[in-house]
Each structure stands twice: as structure tokens, then as C-alpha cells.
Amino acid sequence: MELPAEQSENHIKNNPNGDHRPSVDSYDLAIDYRNDKSKAQPSKFSLTWKETVIGVIVIILLAVSFSLVNQFGKNLYASEKNFTSVTFYTWFAISTYIFIFPITSLVMMVFNGYNLQQCHRKAKLLFYEHGILNTVFLRILPLTFLLNTAIISNFYALQFIAPSDFTTIFSSVSAFVYILSIKLLKEPFIWIRAGAVCLSITGVVLFAYADGFGTFAMIGVLLALSSAIISALYRVSIKLIIGFRPMIQVSLFISTIGALTLSLSWIPVIILSSTGVDENLWSSIPWETLFIVVGISLADNCLLIFGIAVTYPIFISLGALFGLPLNSIIDAIARNLIFTEAKIFGTMLLIAGFAILLIPTGKAQNISKKITNFILCKNHKDEVL
């Protein structure tokens, strides 16, 4: 039995550029290339017992991995060795993504009965239309730059603010995805999603207010916000440039990003280290913590790809959503972090905005229409009276 993401292989081959891409809903994550299941299944969202169990497991694992990456990332720069090189971590971490394609191929060989030749044949369709060189250097290389920049902003932010603060602010990424999708992907304007964007922006402002304008923590807030904006651009650019792809092609795409990072990103690491901008000393690298963070990050990416293939995208987004309170609990227990009223209210607004943006496009349009009709009807009655 094929994984759901592989069931549209013939469609991808006939239409490798994804000209009939489904709309990019704001609950999509960075690697949500999963083909629209509604074309092959009834529109009613129904789950079997097995799918429910798998979905719950995916939510738990993603919430834990999402939290641990940022928690250990914070520890990486709080070690006694005074390690500060974010660019070195970014180069090292993303370079390990080259293992994602072999891991995915192994999974498909074990569970789908594929052989190595079949995996290679299906994966290379990623380069079908534009050729290897054009796809790698004109399409994937810019995305590699965006991902590197987003992760650098992420880990620089963790040097100034707590992991729970970062993950909460970063949840505004869904709002920025929607804003960019309206412009670049012609997403429909939906009032309820516009309201969610306003809630997210207000939540970020409250975090900035709580940390104090002009403080070092404010730098962390701005870096976290920058990471969210760049990540949103990365996600929308993927849909625009690469389109929706089966799981095996997704894994090859991510591994290509890893290979490009391994080949090219060491250059700025050396330049920035030699000029003292981002100094990196081998004696200062906390290797144990570094390998833990990189390992969790790699596992998180594999989990995203496999989770998208075997369950609904909504479960993937819920994993990130439940990671927010989990990070807050860890910070409160392990770091004795005290949450002010402004941060608590800001967190509630960001979670509310994130949750609203999880609503699929069709349902969001129906809700917006009902709200608009209710308001117009009420105003009409007031005018008559």
C-alpha cells in the first residue's frame, strides 16, 4: 500500500511544475507539500481509530521535538564554554539534512516494498521540467539562503530571550504566510483571517512592551519576529517555486538544501569568524549539546515529512501549537521564568490567531460570510428602527 503522498505520482510526472497546486492554507508548514487529499477523498473530515492514534502520536512527538530544539538551543549558548557562533551551528545543522533522503528511501523500501531504483526514479522527477542545474541553482539555492537566514535569526534570538518567548512570537509566522500568500499566491482575502493577523501582531507588540522597548530583550523580540517573517517567505516561496510534491521528492529537496549548505555556507562561517563578527573557537564548542540539538532538529524534520505523508496537515500544525504551552512549562520549571500579565495576554492573542489560521479556507470563508451577513443584517435593522 502506498503512502498518501505517493498516490499522485502520475499526476506529478505529467505536471511536474505543479500548475494545479491547491491553495496554500495558512495551516501549512514549511514542508507541507502534501497533495490535496480532497481530490481523492470525500470532503468530510473523518478519521478512523488508527488515523486518530497516529495523529495524536504525531502531535505529541512534534510538540516535544519543537520544544526541545529551542530549549537545547538556548542551552547551547548558555554553556560554560561561552560558545556564540550561530553561523557555525546553522552550517552544521542544515548540512545534516543530506541524510533525510537516504532515511526516507529506507523507510519506503521497508514499509512500501520499493527498491532503491524505484526511489531514485520517483525522486528525480523533482528535476523533471527544469533540469538538475537550473532546479538546484536557480530554484533551490535561493530557498537555501532563506532557510539559513531564518535559522540564524532563530538562534541569535535565543541568546536574548527565553525559548517560550521565542516560540510564542514565532507562531506569528502563520499570519505572515497568509499576508504573503494574498500577494504572491493570490490567496483569497478572508475577514476572519485578517482578524487573526491583527491578533498576532497585537500579541507581538505586547511581548515587546513586556520586555521593555530599548532593552536587550527587545533585540531578541525583533530577531524572533525577523525569523518568523523570513520563515514565512521561505514557506510561500516553496509553494511558488517548487509546488506540491510527493514525500520522496520532498526528502530529496530537503537533502539538496543540506548539500548546498554543506558546500557553500562554510564560507561566511570562516569570514565572520576571522573578522570577529561571529567568532568561532574549536575549544569553545560544546559538542555534546551541539549534537543533541542537531539530532533533535534532524528528527523533527523527518517527523514533519513522515507526518505529512501519513496523516492530515492539521495534526502537524497542532503539534507546533501544543509546543507553545509546553515550552512555557519547561521555562517556568527549569529557568524559573516569571510571566507578566502582558506576556500572558500576548500569548493568548498569538495562540488565538494561530488557531484561527488553522481553519481550512472553505470553512474560514463560510464563517466570515456568516459574520458579515450578521453585521449587515444588524445594521440594516438599526437603520429601520
Tab-separated table of C-alpha atoms in Angstrom:
chain	number	residue	atom	x	y	z
A	1	MET	CA	0.000	0.000	0.000
A	2	GLU	CA	1.411	3.382	-0.987
A	3	LEU	CA	1.679	6.300	1.376
A	4	PRO	CA	-0.904	9.017	0.592
A	5	ALA	CA	1.777	11.386	-0.661
A	6	GLU	CA	2.823	8.841	-3.295
A	7	GLN	CA	-0.624	8.240	-4.735
A	8	SER	CA	-0.386	11.178	-7.145
A	9	GLU	CA	2.926	10.171	-8.705
A	10	ASN	CA	1.490	10.033	-12.201
A	11	HIS	CA	-0.034	13.495	-11.792
A	12	ILE	CA	3.318	14.925	-10.686
A	13	LYS	CA	5.087	13.353	-13.626
A	14	ASN	CA	2.559	14.745	-16.064
A	15	ASN	CA	2.548	18.103	-14.299
A	16	PRO	CA	5.928	18.398	-12.507
A	17	ASN	CA	5.696	22.146	-12.103
A	18	GLY	CA	2.528	21.841	-10.033
A	19	ASP	CA	0.425	24.142	-12.235
A	20	HIS	CA	-2.714	22.876	-10.489
A	21	ARG	CA	-1.418	23.458	-6.999
A	22	PRO	CA	-4.127	23.659	-4.378
A	23	SER	CA	-4.479	26.862	-2.397
A	24	VAL	CA	-1.895	27.374	0.319
A	25	ASP	CA	-3.875	27.391	3.532
A	26	SER	CA	-2.224	29.165	6.441
A	27	TYR	CA	-2.023	25.997	8.478
A	28	ASP	CA	0.557	24.652	6.047
A	29	LEU	CA	4.038	24.238	7.468
A	30	ALA	CA	7.405	24.761	5.823
A	31	ILE	CA	7.438	21.300	4.300
A	32	ASP	CA	3.703	20.860	3.688
A	33	TYR	CA	3.960	19.638	0.101
A	34	ARG	CA	1.322	17.021	0.615
A	35	ASN	CA	-1.034	16.666	-2.322
A	36	ASP	CA	-4.584	17.782	-1.734
A	37	LYS	CA	-6.338	14.776	-0.251
A	38	SER	CA	-9.718	16.209	-1.034
A	39	LYS	CA	-9.264	15.227	-4.674
A	40	ALA	CA	-9.029	11.568	-3.744
A	41	GLN	CA	-11.215	11.502	-0.638
A	42	PRO	CA	-14.591	12.861	0.427
A	43	SER	CA	-14.564	16.430	1.700
A	44	LYS	CA	-15.899	15.355	5.068
A	45	PHE	CA	-13.116	15.273	7.632
A	46	SER	CA	-13.462	11.824	9.189
A	47	LEU	CA	-10.826	9.793	10.936
A	48	THR	CA	-10.510	6.103	11.624
A	49	TRP	CA	-9.309	4.889	15.004
A	50	LYS	CA	-5.879	4.137	13.522
A	51	GLU	CA	-5.575	7.589	11.920
A	52	THR	CA	-6.599	9.222	15.184
A	53	VAL	CA	-3.945	7.335	17.170
A	54	ILE	CA	-1.281	8.148	14.579
A	55	GLY	CA	-2.358	11.801	14.564
A	56	VAL	CA	-2.168	12.069	18.366
A	57	ILE	CA	1.285	10.450	18.381
A	58	VAL	CA	2.460	12.882	15.683
A	59	ILE	CA	1.115	15.851	17.702
A	60	ILE	CA	2.936	14.713	20.855
A	61	LEU	CA	6.234	13.973	19.120
A	62	LEU	CA	6.209	17.238	17.174
A	63	ALA	CA	5.343	19.272	20.282
A	64	VAL	CA	8.200	17.637	22.195
A	65	SER	CA	10.752	17.967	19.370
A	66	PHE	CA	9.673	21.561	18.664
A	67	SER	CA	10.191	22.429	22.337
A	68	LEU	CA	13.454	20.547	22.797
A	69	VAL	CA	15.127	22.133	19.762
A	70	ASN	CA	14.634	25.591	21.255
A	71	GLN	CA	15.338	24.540	24.846
A	72	PHE	CA	18.648	22.859	23.998
A	73	GLY	CA	19.333	25.667	21.524
A	74	LYS	CA	19.155	28.077	24.450
A	75	ASN	CA	21.494	25.822	26.463
A	76	LEU	CA	23.901	25.748	23.527
A	77	TYR	CA	24.657	29.436	24.040
A	78	ALA	CA	24.431	29.362	27.823
A	79	SER	CA	27.207	26.816	28.344
A	80	GLU	CA	30.331	27.472	30.374
A	81	LYS	CA	32.442	27.323	27.202
A	82	ASN	CA	30.927	30.622	26.000
A	83	PHE	CA	30.013	29.335	22.554
A	84	THR	CA	28.479	32.117	20.415
A	85	SER	CA	28.876	31.137	16.751
A	86	VAL	CA	25.358	30.930	15.334
A	87	THR	CA	26.599	30.650	11.750
A	88	PHE	CA	28.665	27.559	12.607
A	89	TYR	CA	25.649	25.884	14.219
A	90	THR	CA	23.468	26.758	11.205
A	91	TRP	CA	26.011	25.330	8.766
A	92	PHE	CA	26.472	22.163	10.831
A	93	ALA	CA	22.757	21.591	11.498
A	94	ILE	CA	21.409	22.151	7.995
A	95	SER	CA	24.255	20.125	6.471
A	96	THR	CA	22.886	17.056	8.256
A	97	TYR	CA	19.726	17.361	6.151
A	98	ILE	CA	21.600	15.413	3.450
A	99	PHE	CA	20.630	12.298	5.427
A	100	ILE	CA	16.885	12.926	5.030
A	101	PHE	CA	16.641	11.497	1.510
A	102	PRO	CA	18.500	8.248	2.409
A	103	ILE	CA	16.363	7.886	5.549
A	104	THR	CA	13.139	8.429	3.583
A	105	SER	CA	14.244	5.987	0.889
A	106	LEU	CA	14.992	3.369	3.547
A	107	VAL	CA	11.542	3.869	5.102
A	108	MET	CA	9.853	3.448	1.715
A	109	MET	CA	11.896	0.340	0.965
A	110	VAL	CA	10.913	-1.213	4.294
A	111	PHE	CA	7.245	-0.199	4.510
A	112	ASN	CA	6.255	0.265	0.844
A	113	GLY	CA	8.287	-2.500	-0.747
A	114	TYR	CA	10.169	-0.104	-3.008
A	115	ASN	CA	13.661	-0.880	-4.198
A	116	LEU	CA	16.484	1.646	-4.481
A	117	GLN	CA	15.951	2.104	-8.217
A	118	GLN	CA	12.269	2.946	-7.744
A	119	CYS	CA	13.085	5.507	-5.059
A	120	HIS	CA	15.663	7.128	-7.318
A	121	ARG	CA	13.302	7.180	-10.308
A	122	LYS	CA	10.491	8.803	-8.369
A	123	ALA	CA	12.761	11.293	-6.609
A	124	LYS	CA	14.486	12.586	-9.728
A	125	LEU	CA	11.135	13.853	-11.039
A	126	LEU	CA	11.919	16.856	-8.829
A	127	PHE	CA	14.276	17.953	-11.628
A	128	TYR	CA	11.993	16.773	-14.460
A	129	GLU	CA	10.957	20.081	-16.007
A	130	HIS	CA	13.859	22.494	-15.470
A	131	GLY	CA	16.816	20.117	-15.327
A	132	ILE	CA	19.190	19.490	-12.444
A	133	LEU	CA	21.358	22.609	-12.740
A	134	ASN	CA	18.511	25.075	-13.200
A	135	THR	CA	16.466	23.496	-10.409
A	136	VAL	CA	19.363	23.369	-7.960
A	137	PHE	CA	20.998	26.748	-8.567
A	138	LEU	CA	18.087	28.912	-9.736
A	139	ARG	CA	15.298	27.488	-7.586
A	140	ILE	CA	16.617	25.610	-4.558
A	141	LEU	CA	19.667	27.807	-3.853
A	142	PRO	CA	17.577	30.937	-3.053
A	143	LEU	CA	15.417	28.823	-0.737
A	144	THR	CA	18.581	27.554	0.931
A	145	PHE	CA	19.623	31.137	1.619
A	146	LEU	CA	16.218	31.931	3.145
A	147	LEU	CA	16.291	28.853	5.399
A	148	ASN	CA	19.835	29.599	6.588
A	149	THR	CA	18.881	33.191	7.354
A	150	ALA	CA	15.740	32.154	9.241
A	151	ILE	CA	17.646	29.701	11.449
A	152	ILE	CA	20.410	32.220	12.116
A	153	SER	CA	17.783	34.733	13.285
A	154	ASN	CA	16.184	31.982	15.363
A	155	PHE	CA	19.304	31.108	17.334
A	156	TYR	CA	20.514	34.683	17.683
A	157	ALA	CA	17.114	35.458	19.244
A	158	LEU	CA	17.591	32.641	21.779
A	159	GLN	CA	20.664	34.471	23.091
A	160	PHE	CA	18.407	37.333	24.248
A	161	ILE	CA	15.038	35.799	25.143
A	162	ALA	CA	13.667	32.580	26.645
A	163	PRO	CA	12.619	29.676	24.369
A	164	SER	CA	8.964	30.116	25.345
A	165	ASP	CA	9.088	33.785	24.324
A	166	PHE	CA	10.696	32.897	21.005
A	167	THR	CA	8.264	30.112	20.109
A	168	THR	CA	5.274	32.269	21.032
A	169	ILE	CA	6.449	35.187	18.888
A	170	PHE	CA	7.420	32.788	16.099
A	171	SER	CA	3.847	31.468	15.988
A	172	SER	CA	3.006	34.707	14.167
A	173	VAL	CA	4.613	33.057	11.127
A	174	SER	CA	1.178	31.791	10.049
A	175	ALA	CA	-0.070	35.377	9.897
A	176	PHE	CA	2.836	36.426	7.684
A	177	VAL	CA	2.317	33.353	5.494
A	178	TYR	CA	-1.247	34.469	4.898
A	179	ILE	CA	-0.235	38.069	4.134
A	180	LEU	CA	2.397	36.930	1.629
A	181	SER	CA	0.045	34.324	0.154
A	182	ILE	CA	-2.510	37.013	-0.686
A	183	LYS	CA	0.097	38.907	-2.682
A	184	LEU	CA	2.228	36.133	-4.186
A	185	LEU	CA	-0.134	33.163	-4.411
A	186	LYS	CA	-3.411	35.026	-4.904
A	187	GLU	CA	-4.960	33.661	-1.742
A	188	PRO	CA	-8.489	34.971	-1.206
A	189	PHE	CA	-8.900	37.740	1.364
A	190	ILE	CA	-10.919	36.380	4.284
A	191	TRP	CA	-12.062	38.652	7.081
A	192	ILE	CA	-11.642	36.106	9.857
A	193	ARG	CA	-8.027	35.504	8.822
A	194	ALA	CA	-7.403	39.233	8.652
A	195	GLY	CA	-8.632	39.370	12.245
A	196	ALA	CA	-6.222	36.575	13.153
A	197	VAL	CA	-3.360	38.588	11.636
A	198	CYS	CA	-4.334	41.569	13.804
A	199	LEU	CA	-4.417	39.356	16.902
A	200	SER	CA	-0.936	38.007	16.105
A	201	ILE	CA	0.535	41.465	15.551
A	202	THR	CA	-1.019	42.738	18.785
A	203	GLY	CA	0.435	39.754	20.651
A	204	VAL	CA	3.937	40.505	19.355
A	205	VAL	CA	3.582	44.165	20.364
A	206	LEU	CA	2.566	43.101	23.880
A	207	PHE	CA	5.678	40.926	24.122
A	208	ALA	CA	7.833	43.876	23.069
A	209	TYR	CA	6.085	46.047	25.659
A	210	ALA	CA	6.565	43.442	28.397
A	211	ASP	CA	10.299	43.134	27.690
A	212	GLY	CA	10.711	46.897	27.525
A	213	PHE	CA	11.500	48.966	24.476
A	214	GLY	CA	15.209	49.689	24.102
A	215	THR	CA	16.387	46.698	26.185
A	216	PHE	CA	18.494	43.707	25.128
A	217	ALA	CA	15.369	41.554	25.314
A	218	MET	CA	13.829	43.818	22.694
A	219	ILE	CA	16.627	42.748	20.337
A	220	GLY	CA	15.532	39.149	20.871
A	221	VAL	CA	11.920	40.058	20.109
A	222	LEU	CA	12.935	41.743	16.842
A	223	LEU	CA	15.148	38.787	15.873
A	224	ALA	CA	12.317	36.328	16.620
A	225	LEU	CA	9.971	38.451	14.528
A	226	SER	CA	12.550	38.551	11.717
A	227	SER	CA	12.850	34.767	11.869
A	228	ALA	CA	9.050	34.447	11.564
A	229	ILE	CA	8.900	36.805	8.569
A	230	ILE	CA	11.799	35.112	6.750
A	231	SER	CA	10.348	31.674	7.502
A	232	ALA	CA	7.007	32.804	6.077
A	233	LEU	CA	8.737	33.990	2.911
A	234	TYR	CA	10.537	30.625	2.751
A	235	ARG	CA	7.296	28.691	3.044
A	236	VAL	CA	5.427	30.727	0.453
A	237	SER	CA	8.425	30.654	-1.907
A	238	ILE	CA	8.476	26.860	-1.691
A	239	LYS	CA	4.873	26.696	-2.852
A	240	LEU	CA	5.575	29.250	-5.578
A	241	ILE	CA	8.838	27.755	-6.867
A	242	ILE	CA	8.700	24.049	-6.069
A	243	GLY	CA	4.976	23.360	-5.694
A	244	PHE	CA	3.372	20.293	-4.119
A	245	ARG	CA	5.450	17.126	-4.309
A	246	PRO	CA	5.291	13.505	-3.097
A	247	MET	CA	7.211	12.577	0.034
A	248	ILE	CA	10.235	11.116	-1.757
A	249	GLN	CA	10.692	14.326	-3.771
A	250	VAL	CA	10.268	16.427	-0.648
A	251	SER	CA	13.062	14.491	1.045
A	252	LEU	CA	15.335	14.951	-1.970
A	253	PHE	CA	14.562	18.671	-1.974
A	254	ILE	CA	15.492	18.988	1.722
A	255	SER	CA	18.644	16.905	1.209
A	256	THR	CA	19.614	19.179	-1.684
A	257	ILE	CA	19.327	22.146	0.672
A	258	GLY	CA	21.607	20.250	3.057
A	259	ALA	CA	24.142	19.579	0.315
A	260	LEU	CA	24.161	23.229	-0.812
A	261	THR	CA	24.605	24.386	2.778
A	262	LEU	CA	27.442	21.933	3.340
A	263	SER	CA	29.157	23.105	0.146
A	264	LEU	CA	28.688	26.867	0.447
A	265	SER	CA	27.736	28.038	3.936
A	266	TRP	CA	31.170	27.334	5.437
A	267	ILE	CA	32.441	30.402	3.555
A	268	PRO	CA	30.569	33.010	5.665
A	269	VAL	CA	31.401	30.977	8.791
A	270	ILE	CA	35.133	31.443	8.151
A	271	ILE	CA	34.804	35.081	7.058
A	272	LEU	CA	32.679	36.109	10.051
A	273	SER	CA	34.879	34.176	12.470
A	274	SER	CA	38.148	35.647	11.139
A	275	THR	CA	36.742	39.188	11.305
A	276	GLY	CA	35.461	38.692	14.852
A	277	VAL	CA	31.814	39.294	13.924
A	278	ASP	CA	30.758	35.733	14.780
A	279	GLU	CA	33.852	34.265	16.390
A	280	ASN	CA	34.153	30.511	16.494
A	281	LEU	CA	36.839	28.709	18.508
A	282	TRP	CA	37.014	24.918	18.402
A	283	SER	CA	37.789	24.865	22.114
A	284	SER	CA	34.548	26.744	22.865
A	285	ILE	CA	32.198	24.377	21.035
A	286	PRO	CA	30.007	22.348	23.458
A	287	TRP	CA	29.981	19.260	21.250
A	288	GLU	CA	27.607	17.190	23.381
A	289	THR	CA	24.893	19.864	23.422
A	290	LEU	CA	25.543	20.654	19.753
A	291	PHE	CA	24.993	17.043	18.673
A	292	ILE	CA	21.815	16.857	20.787
A	293	VAL	CA	20.336	19.973	19.162
A	294	VAL	CA	21.336	18.873	15.650
A	295	GLY	CA	19.978	15.366	16.239
A	296	ILE	CA	16.629	16.662	17.502
A	297	SER	CA	16.431	19.105	14.585
A	298	LEU	CA	17.062	16.296	12.078
A	299	ALA	CA	14.489	14.074	13.780
A	300	ASP	CA	11.977	16.940	13.777
A	301	ASN	CA	12.360	17.417	10.013
A	302	CYS	CA	11.986	13.690	9.337
A	303	LEU	CA	8.917	13.635	11.566
A	304	LEU	CA	7.412	16.538	9.625
A	305	ILE	CA	7.872	14.758	6.301
A	306	PHE	CA	6.577	11.399	7.524
A	307	GLY	CA	3.752	13.017	9.489
A	308	ILE	CA	2.520	14.903	6.427
A	309	ALA	CA	2.606	11.682	4.410
A	310	VAL	CA	0.602	9.521	6.819
A	311	THR	CA	-1.819	11.956	8.448
A	312	TYR	CA	-3.625	15.270	7.912
A	313	PRO	CA	-1.725	18.602	7.833
A	314	ILE	CA	-3.879	19.861	10.701
A	315	PHE	CA	-2.130	17.405	13.042
A	316	ILE	CA	1.243	18.831	12.037
A	317	SER	CA	0.142	22.346	12.892
A	318	LEU	CA	-1.391	21.241	16.188
A	319	GLY	CA	1.995	19.787	17.139
A	320	ALA	CA	3.542	23.254	16.824
A	321	LEU	CA	0.574	24.804	18.651
A	322	PHE	CA	0.874	22.464	21.649
A	323	GLY	CA	4.610	23.157	21.690
A	324	LEU	CA	3.871	26.715	22.873
A	325	PRO	CA	2.479	25.868	26.337
A	326	LEU	CA	4.991	23.028	26.657
A	327	ASN	CA	7.860	25.495	26.200
A	328	SER	CA	6.288	27.805	28.776
A	329	ILE	CA	6.024	24.970	31.302
A	330	ILE	CA	9.659	23.988	30.760
A	331	ASP	CA	10.809	27.604	31.148
A	332	ALA	CA	8.773	28.053	34.319
A	333	ILE	CA	10.210	24.881	35.885
A	334	ALA	CA	13.782	24.789	34.565
A	335	ARG	CA	14.545	28.508	34.164
A	336	ASN	CA	12.265	29.971	36.874
A	337	LEU	CA	10.764	32.294	34.275
A	338	ILE	CA	8.054	34.620	35.541
A	339	PHE	CA	5.297	35.550	33.087
A	340	THR	CA	3.887	39.064	33.340
A	341	GLU	CA	0.268	39.907	32.612
A	342	ALA	CA	1.263	41.468	29.294
A	343	LYS	CA	3.089	38.307	28.191
A	344	ILE	CA	0.233	36.056	29.260
A	345	PHE	CA	-2.294	38.177	27.344
A	346	GLY	CA	0.062	38.405	24.351
A	347	THR	CA	0.460	34.617	24.378
A	348	MET	CA	-3.312	34.163	24.423
A	349	LEU	CA	-3.691	36.503	21.437
A	350	LEU	CA	-0.945	34.741	19.461
A	351	ILE	CA	-2.399	31.294	20.190
A	352	ALA	CA	-5.868	32.532	19.217
A	353	GLY	CA	-4.519	33.971	15.966
A	354	PHE	CA	-2.603	30.783	15.233
A	355	ALA	CA	-5.674	28.634	15.945
A	356	ILE	CA	-7.907	30.739	13.670
A	357	LEU	CA	-5.392	30.386	10.849
A	358	LEU	CA	-5.644	26.595	11.213
A	359	ILE	CA	-9.199	26.751	9.872
A	360	PRO	CA	-9.270	25.491	6.256
A	361	THR	CA	-10.052	28.040	3.555
A	362	GLY	CA	-13.583	26.822	2.776
A	363	LYS	CA	-14.729	26.862	6.384
A	364	ALA	CA	-12.998	30.194	7.040
A	365	GLN	CA	-14.860	31.734	4.089
A	366	ASN	CA	-18.190	30.387	5.363
A	367	ILE	CA	-17.582	31.732	8.880
A	368	SER	CA	-16.549	35.142	7.505
A	369	LYS	CA	-19.643	35.239	5.318
A	370	LYS	CA	-21.934	34.457	8.254
A	371	ILE	CA	-20.276	37.130	10.421
A	372	THR	CA	-20.554	39.701	7.610
A	373	ASN	CA	-24.201	38.860	6.978
A	374	PHE	CA	-24.952	39.100	10.704
A	375	ILE	CA	-23.320	42.524	10.977
A	376	LEU	CA	-25.006	43.843	7.823
A	377	CYS	CA	-28.362	42.490	8.940
A	378	LYS	CA	-27.982	44.084	12.355
A	379	ASN	CA	-27.013	47.445	10.848
A	380	HIS	CA	-29.988	47.270	8.496
A	381	LYS	CA	-32.361	46.651	11.409
A	382	ASP	CA	-30.850	49.585	13.323
A	383	GLU	CA	-31.392	51.859	10.310
A	384	VAL	CA	-35.017	50.755	10.008
A	385	LEU	CA	-35.627	51.449	13.678
